[in-house]
mmCIF file of C-alpha atoms in Angstrom:
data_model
loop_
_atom_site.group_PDB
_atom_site.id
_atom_site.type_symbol
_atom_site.label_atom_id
_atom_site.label_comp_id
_atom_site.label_asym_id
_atom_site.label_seq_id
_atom_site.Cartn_x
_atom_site.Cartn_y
_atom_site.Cartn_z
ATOM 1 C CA UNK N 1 178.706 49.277 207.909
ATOM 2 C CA UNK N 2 178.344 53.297 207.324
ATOM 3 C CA UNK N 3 178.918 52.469 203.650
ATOM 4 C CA UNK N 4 176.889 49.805 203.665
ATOM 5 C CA UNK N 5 173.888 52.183 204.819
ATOM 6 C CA UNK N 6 174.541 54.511 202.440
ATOM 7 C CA UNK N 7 174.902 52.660 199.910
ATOM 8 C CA UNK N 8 170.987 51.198 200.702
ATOM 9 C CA UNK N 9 169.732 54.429 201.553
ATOM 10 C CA UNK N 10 170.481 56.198 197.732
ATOM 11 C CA UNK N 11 168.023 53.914 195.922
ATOM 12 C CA UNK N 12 165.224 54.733 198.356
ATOM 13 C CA UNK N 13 165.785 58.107 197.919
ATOM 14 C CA UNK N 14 165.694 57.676 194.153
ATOM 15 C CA UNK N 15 162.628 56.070 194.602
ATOM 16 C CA UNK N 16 160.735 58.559 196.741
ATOM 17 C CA UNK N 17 161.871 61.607 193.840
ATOM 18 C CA UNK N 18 160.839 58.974 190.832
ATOM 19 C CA UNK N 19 157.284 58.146 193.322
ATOM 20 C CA UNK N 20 157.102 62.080 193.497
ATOM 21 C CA UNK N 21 157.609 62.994 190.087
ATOM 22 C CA UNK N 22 154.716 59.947 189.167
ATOM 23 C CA UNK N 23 152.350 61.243 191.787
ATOM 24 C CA UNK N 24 152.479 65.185 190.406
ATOM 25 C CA UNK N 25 152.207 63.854 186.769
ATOM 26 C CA UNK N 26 149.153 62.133 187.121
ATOM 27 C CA UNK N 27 147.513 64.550 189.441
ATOM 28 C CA UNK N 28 148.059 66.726 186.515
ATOM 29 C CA UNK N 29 146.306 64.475 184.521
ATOM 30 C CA UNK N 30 143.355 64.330 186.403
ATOM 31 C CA UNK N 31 143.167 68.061 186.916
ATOM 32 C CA UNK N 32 143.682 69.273 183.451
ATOM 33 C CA UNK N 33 140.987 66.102 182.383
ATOM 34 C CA UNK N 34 138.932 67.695 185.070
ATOM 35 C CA UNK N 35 138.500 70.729 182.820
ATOM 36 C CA UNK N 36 138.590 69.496 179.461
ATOM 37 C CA UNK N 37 135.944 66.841 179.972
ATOM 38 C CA UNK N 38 133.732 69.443 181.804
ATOM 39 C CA UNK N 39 134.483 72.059 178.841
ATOM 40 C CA UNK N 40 133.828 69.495 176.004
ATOM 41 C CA UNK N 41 132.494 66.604 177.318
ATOM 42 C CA UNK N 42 133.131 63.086 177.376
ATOM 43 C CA UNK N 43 133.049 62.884 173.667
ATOM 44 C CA UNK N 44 135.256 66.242 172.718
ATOM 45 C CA UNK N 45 137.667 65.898 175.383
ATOM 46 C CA UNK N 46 139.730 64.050 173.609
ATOM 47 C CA UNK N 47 143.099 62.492 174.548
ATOM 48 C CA UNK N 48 145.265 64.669 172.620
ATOM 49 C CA UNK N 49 143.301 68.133 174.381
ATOM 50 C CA UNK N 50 144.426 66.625 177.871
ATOM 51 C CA UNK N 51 147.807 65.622 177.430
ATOM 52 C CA UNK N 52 148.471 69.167 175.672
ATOM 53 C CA UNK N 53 146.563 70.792 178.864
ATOM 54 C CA UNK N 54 149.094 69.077 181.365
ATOM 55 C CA UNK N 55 151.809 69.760 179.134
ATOM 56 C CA UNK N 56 152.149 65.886 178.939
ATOM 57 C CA UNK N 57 152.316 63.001 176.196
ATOM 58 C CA UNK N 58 149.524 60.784 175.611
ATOM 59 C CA UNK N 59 151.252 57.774 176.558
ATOM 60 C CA UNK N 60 151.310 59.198 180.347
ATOM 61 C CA UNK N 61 147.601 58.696 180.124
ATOM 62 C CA UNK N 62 147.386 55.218 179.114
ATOM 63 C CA UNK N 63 149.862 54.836 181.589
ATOM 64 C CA UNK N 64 148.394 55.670 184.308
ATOM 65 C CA UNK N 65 144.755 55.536 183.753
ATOM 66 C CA UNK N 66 144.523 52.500 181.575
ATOM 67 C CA UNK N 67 142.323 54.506 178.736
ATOM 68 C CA UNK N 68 140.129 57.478 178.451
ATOM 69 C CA UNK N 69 137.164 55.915 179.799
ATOM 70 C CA UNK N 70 139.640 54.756 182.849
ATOM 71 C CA UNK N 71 140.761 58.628 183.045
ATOM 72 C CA UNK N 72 136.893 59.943 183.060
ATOM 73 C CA UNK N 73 135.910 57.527 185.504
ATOM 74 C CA UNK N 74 138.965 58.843 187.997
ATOM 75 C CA UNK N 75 137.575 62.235 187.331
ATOM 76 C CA UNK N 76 134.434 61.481 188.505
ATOM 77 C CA UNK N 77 135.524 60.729 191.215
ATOM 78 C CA UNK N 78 137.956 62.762 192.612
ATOM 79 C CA UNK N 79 134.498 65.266 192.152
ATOM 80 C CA UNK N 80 132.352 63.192 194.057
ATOM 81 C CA UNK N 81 135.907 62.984 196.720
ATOM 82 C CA UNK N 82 136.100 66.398 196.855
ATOM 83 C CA UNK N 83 132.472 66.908 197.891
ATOM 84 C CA UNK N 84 132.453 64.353 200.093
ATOM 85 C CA UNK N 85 135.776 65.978 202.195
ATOM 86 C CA UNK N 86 134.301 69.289 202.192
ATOM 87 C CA UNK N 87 131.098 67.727 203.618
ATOM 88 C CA UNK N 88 133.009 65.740 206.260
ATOM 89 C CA UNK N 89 135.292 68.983 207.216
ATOM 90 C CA UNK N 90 131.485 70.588 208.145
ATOM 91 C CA UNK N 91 131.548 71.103 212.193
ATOM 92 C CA UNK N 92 127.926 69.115 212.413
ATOM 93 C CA UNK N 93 126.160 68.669 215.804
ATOM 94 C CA UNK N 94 123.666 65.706 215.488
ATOM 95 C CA UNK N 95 122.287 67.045 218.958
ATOM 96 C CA UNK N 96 120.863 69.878 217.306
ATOM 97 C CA UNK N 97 119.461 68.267 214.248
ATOM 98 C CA UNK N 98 117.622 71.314 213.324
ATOM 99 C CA UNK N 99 120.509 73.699 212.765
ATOM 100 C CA UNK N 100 122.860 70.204 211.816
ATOM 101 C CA UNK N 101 120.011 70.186 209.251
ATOM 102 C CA UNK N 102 119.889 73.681 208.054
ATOM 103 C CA UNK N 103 123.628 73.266 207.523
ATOM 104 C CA UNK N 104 123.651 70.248 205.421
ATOM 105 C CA UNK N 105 120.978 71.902 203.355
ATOM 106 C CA UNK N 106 123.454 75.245 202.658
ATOM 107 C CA UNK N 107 126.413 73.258 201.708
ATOM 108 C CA UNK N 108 124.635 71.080 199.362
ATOM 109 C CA UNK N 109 123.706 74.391 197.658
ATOM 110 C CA UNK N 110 126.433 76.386 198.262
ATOM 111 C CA UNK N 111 128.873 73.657 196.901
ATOM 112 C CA UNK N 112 126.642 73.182 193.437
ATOM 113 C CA UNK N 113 126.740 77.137 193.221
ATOM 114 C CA UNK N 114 130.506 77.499 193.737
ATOM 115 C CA UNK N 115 131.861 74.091 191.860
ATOM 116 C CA UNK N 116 130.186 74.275 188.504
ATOM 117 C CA UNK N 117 132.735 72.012 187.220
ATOM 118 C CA UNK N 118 130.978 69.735 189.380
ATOM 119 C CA UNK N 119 127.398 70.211 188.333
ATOM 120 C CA UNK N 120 128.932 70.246 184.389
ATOM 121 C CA UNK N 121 130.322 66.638 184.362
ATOM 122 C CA UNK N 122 127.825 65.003 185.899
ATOM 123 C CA UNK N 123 125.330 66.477 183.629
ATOM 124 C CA UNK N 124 127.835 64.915 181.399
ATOM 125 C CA UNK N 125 127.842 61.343 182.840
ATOM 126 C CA UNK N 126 123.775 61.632 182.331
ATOM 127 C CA UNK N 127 124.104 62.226 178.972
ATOM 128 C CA UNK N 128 125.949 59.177 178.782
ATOM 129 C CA UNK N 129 123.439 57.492 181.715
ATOM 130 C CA UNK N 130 125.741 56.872 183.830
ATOM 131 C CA UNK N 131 127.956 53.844 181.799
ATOM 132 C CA UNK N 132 130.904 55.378 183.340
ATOM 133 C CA UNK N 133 130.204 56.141 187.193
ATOM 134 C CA UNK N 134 128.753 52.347 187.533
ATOM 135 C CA UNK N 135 131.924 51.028 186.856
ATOM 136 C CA UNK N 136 133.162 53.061 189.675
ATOM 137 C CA UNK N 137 134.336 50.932 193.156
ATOM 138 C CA UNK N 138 134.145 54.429 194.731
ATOM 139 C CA UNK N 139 131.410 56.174 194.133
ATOM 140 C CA UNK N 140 129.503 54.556 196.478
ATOM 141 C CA UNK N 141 131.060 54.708 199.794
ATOM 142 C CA UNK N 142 131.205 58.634 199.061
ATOM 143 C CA UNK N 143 127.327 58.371 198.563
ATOM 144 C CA UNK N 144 127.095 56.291 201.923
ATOM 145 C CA UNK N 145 128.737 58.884 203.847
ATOM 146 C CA UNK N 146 126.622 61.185 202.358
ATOM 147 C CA UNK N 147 123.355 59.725 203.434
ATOM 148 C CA UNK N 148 124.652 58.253 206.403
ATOM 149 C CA UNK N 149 124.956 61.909 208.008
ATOM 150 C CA UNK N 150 121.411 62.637 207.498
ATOM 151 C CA UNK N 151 120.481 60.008 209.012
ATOM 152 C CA UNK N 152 122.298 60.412 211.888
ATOM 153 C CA UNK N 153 120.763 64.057 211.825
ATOM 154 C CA UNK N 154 116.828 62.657 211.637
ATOM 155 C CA UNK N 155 117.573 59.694 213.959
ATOM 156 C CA UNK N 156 118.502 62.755 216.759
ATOM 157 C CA UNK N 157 115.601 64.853 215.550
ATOM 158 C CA UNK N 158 113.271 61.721 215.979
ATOM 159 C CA UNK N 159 114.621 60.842 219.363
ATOM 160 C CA UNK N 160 113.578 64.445 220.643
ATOM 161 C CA UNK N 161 110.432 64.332 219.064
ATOM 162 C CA UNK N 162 111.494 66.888 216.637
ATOM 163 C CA UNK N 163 111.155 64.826 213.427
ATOM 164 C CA UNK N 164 108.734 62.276 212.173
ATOM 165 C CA UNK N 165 109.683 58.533 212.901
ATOM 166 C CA UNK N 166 108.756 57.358 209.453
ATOM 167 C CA UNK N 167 111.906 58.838 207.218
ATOM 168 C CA UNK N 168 113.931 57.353 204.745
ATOM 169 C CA UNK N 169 117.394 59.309 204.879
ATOM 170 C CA UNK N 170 117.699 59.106 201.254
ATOM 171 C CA UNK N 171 114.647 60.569 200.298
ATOM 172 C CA UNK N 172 115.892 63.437 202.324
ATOM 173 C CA UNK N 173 119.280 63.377 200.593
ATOM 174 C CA UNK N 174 117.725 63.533 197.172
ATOM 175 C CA UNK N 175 115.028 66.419 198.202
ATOM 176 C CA UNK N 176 117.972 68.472 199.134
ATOM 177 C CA UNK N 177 120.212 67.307 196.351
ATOM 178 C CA UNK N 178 117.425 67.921 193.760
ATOM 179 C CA UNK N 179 116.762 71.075 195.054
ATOM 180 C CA UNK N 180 120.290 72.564 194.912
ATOM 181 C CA UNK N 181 121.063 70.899 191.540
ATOM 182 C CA UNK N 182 118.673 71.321 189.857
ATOM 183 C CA UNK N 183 118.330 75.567 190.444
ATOM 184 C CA UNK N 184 122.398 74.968 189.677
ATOM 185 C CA UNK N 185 121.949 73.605 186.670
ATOM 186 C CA UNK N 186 119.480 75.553 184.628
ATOM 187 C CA UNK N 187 120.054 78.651 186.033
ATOM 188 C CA UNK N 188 120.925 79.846 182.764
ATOM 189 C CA UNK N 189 117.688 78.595 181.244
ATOM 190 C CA UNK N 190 115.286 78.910 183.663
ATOM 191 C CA UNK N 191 116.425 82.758 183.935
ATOM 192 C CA UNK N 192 115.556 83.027 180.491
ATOM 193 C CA UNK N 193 112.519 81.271 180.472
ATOM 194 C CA UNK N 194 111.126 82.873 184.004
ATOM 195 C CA UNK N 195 112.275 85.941 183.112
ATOM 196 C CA UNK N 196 113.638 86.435 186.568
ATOM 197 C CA UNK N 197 117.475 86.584 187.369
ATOM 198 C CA UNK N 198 118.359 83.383 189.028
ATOM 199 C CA UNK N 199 121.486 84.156 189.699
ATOM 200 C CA UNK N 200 121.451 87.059 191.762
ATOM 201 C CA UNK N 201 122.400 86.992 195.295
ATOM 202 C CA UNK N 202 118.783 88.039 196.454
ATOM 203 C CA UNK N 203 117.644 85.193 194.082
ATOM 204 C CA UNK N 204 119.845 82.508 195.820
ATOM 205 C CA UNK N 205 119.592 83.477 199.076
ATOM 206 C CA UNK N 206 115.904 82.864 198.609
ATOM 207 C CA UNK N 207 115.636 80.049 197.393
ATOM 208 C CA UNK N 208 118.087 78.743 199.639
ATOM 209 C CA UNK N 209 115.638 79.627 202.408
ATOM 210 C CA UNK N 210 112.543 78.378 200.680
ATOM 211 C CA UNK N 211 114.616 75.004 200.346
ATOM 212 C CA UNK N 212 115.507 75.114 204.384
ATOM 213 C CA UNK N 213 111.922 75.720 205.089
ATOM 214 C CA UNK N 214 110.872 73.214 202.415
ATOM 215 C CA UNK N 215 112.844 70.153 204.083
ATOM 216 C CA UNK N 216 112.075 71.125 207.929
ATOM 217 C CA UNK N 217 108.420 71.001 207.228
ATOM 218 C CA UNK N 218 109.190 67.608 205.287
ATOM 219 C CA UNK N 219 110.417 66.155 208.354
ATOM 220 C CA UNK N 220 108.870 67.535 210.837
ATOM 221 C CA UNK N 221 106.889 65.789 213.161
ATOM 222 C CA UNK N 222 102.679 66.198 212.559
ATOM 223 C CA UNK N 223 102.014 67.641 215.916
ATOM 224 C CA UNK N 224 104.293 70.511 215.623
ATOM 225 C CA UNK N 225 103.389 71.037 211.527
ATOM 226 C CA UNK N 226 99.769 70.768 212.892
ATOM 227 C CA UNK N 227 100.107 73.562 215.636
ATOM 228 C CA UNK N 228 102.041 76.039 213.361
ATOM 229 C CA UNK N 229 99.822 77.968 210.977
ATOM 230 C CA UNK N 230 102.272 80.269 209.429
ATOM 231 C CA UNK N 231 102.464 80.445 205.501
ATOM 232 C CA UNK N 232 105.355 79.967 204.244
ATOM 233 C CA UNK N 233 107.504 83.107 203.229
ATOM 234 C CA UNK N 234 104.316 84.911 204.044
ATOM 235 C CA UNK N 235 106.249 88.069 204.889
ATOM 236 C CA UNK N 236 109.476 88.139 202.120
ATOM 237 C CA UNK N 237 108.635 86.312 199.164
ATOM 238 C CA UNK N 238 108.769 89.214 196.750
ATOM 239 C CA UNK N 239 111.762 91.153 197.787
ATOM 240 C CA UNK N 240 114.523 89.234 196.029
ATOM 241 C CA UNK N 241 112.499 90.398 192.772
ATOM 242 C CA UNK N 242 112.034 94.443 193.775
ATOM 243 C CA UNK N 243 115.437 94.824 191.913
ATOM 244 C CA UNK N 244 114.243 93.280 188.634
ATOM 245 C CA UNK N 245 113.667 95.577 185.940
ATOM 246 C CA UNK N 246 109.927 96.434 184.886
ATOM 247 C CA UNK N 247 109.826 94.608 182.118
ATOM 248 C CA UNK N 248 111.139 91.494 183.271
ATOM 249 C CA UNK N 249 108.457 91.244 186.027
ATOM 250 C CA UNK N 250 105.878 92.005 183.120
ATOM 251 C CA UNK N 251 107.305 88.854 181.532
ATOM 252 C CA UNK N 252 106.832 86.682 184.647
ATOM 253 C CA UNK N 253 103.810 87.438 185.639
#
């Protein structure tokens, strides 16, 4: 019997090292993939750049992922997986749907700023409109999930009379979204065509206020927007630009 159970037990073992050895191979893959396709796009990341990045053979793509296409699409979303665990790991308390809110709103904005990658292939995926993603079986139960928090969030805020009764929590998903991406984005461009740095850290943490404030007065409910008079960034608007140099404020104004 004792040689009987070992004699079962080697191929299992074989099996977990060979399962192993698959598993880190094609996680390789997808991360070097992850890079070329967001350094050269869908068109100029070719096969042959992604094998060579995983140290690899091009057969271990086909493999795995069926084709390139097959291989972009898995990219996509392991993004859109990663973004949704990070949101999910957030410590969110829908009884305070004012901060749970405010939070939401700074790691929508704080993820776009600090996963590029991110903001880089989907811009990507646009350029293609979206042929790829909408093959996807995934991408939208990470979407769900997404908008499913908010509305959790503005269901609380409505029940304490907090928020108006009338909101869509996709609307708010895309005002945030749109918000963070967009600044993301065409940082680059809009810092040249402003004439204001974007990207420093008085910049952002600006407009990541001006974006809180922005969606709180969206959903607010009208008898509390009614009783507060208060302009918006009445007292701070203009510091984040005191460190510009002269002539870039010339240029702006």
């Amino acid at each position: 019997m004792a040689d009987s159970r070992s004699a079962s037990s080697k191929p299992q073992r074989r099996t977990g090292v060979r399962e192993a050895a698959a598993q880190a191979t094609r996680d390789s893959i997808l991360k070097s993939a992850t890079k070329v396709f967001a350094r050269y796009g869908y068109d100029g990341g070719s096969v042959e750049k992604i094998s060579k990045a995983a140290k690899s053979y091009d057969r271990m793509i086909y493999y795995y992922f069926g084709s390139k296409e097959g291989l972009f699409i898995a990219v996509l979303e392991g993004i859109y997986k990663r973004m949704d665990d990070a949101e999910a790991a957030i410590a969110l308390d829908a009884s305070r749907p004012v901060e749970a809110l405010t939070e939401v709103i700074r790691f929508v904005l704080g993820y776009y700023r600090k996963n590029p990658e991110f903001v880089t292939l989907l811009n990507t995926e646009n350029l293609h409109k979206g042929r790829h993603i909408s093959k996807s079986l995934r991408a939208r139960e990470y979407s769900s999930r997404a908008v499913a928090i908010i509305a959790e969030i503005l269901a609380r805020g409505t029940a304490q009379g907090l928020f108006r009764s009338n909101l869509i929590a996709r609307d708010i998903y895309l005002l945030i979204a749109s918000t963070g991406y967009f600044y993301t984005s065409n940082r680059h461009t809009l810092t040249a065509f402003l004439g204001e740095p974007l990207e420093s850290p008085e910049a952002i943490t600006h407009w990541e206020d001006f974006v809180i404030e922005t969606v709180l007065r969206t959903v607010r409910a009208d008898d509390i927007q009614e009783q507060d008079n208060t302009p918006p960034h009445d007292q701070d608007h203009t510091k984040w630009q005191k460190s510009q140099p002269a002539a870039s404020r010339a240029k702006s104004s």
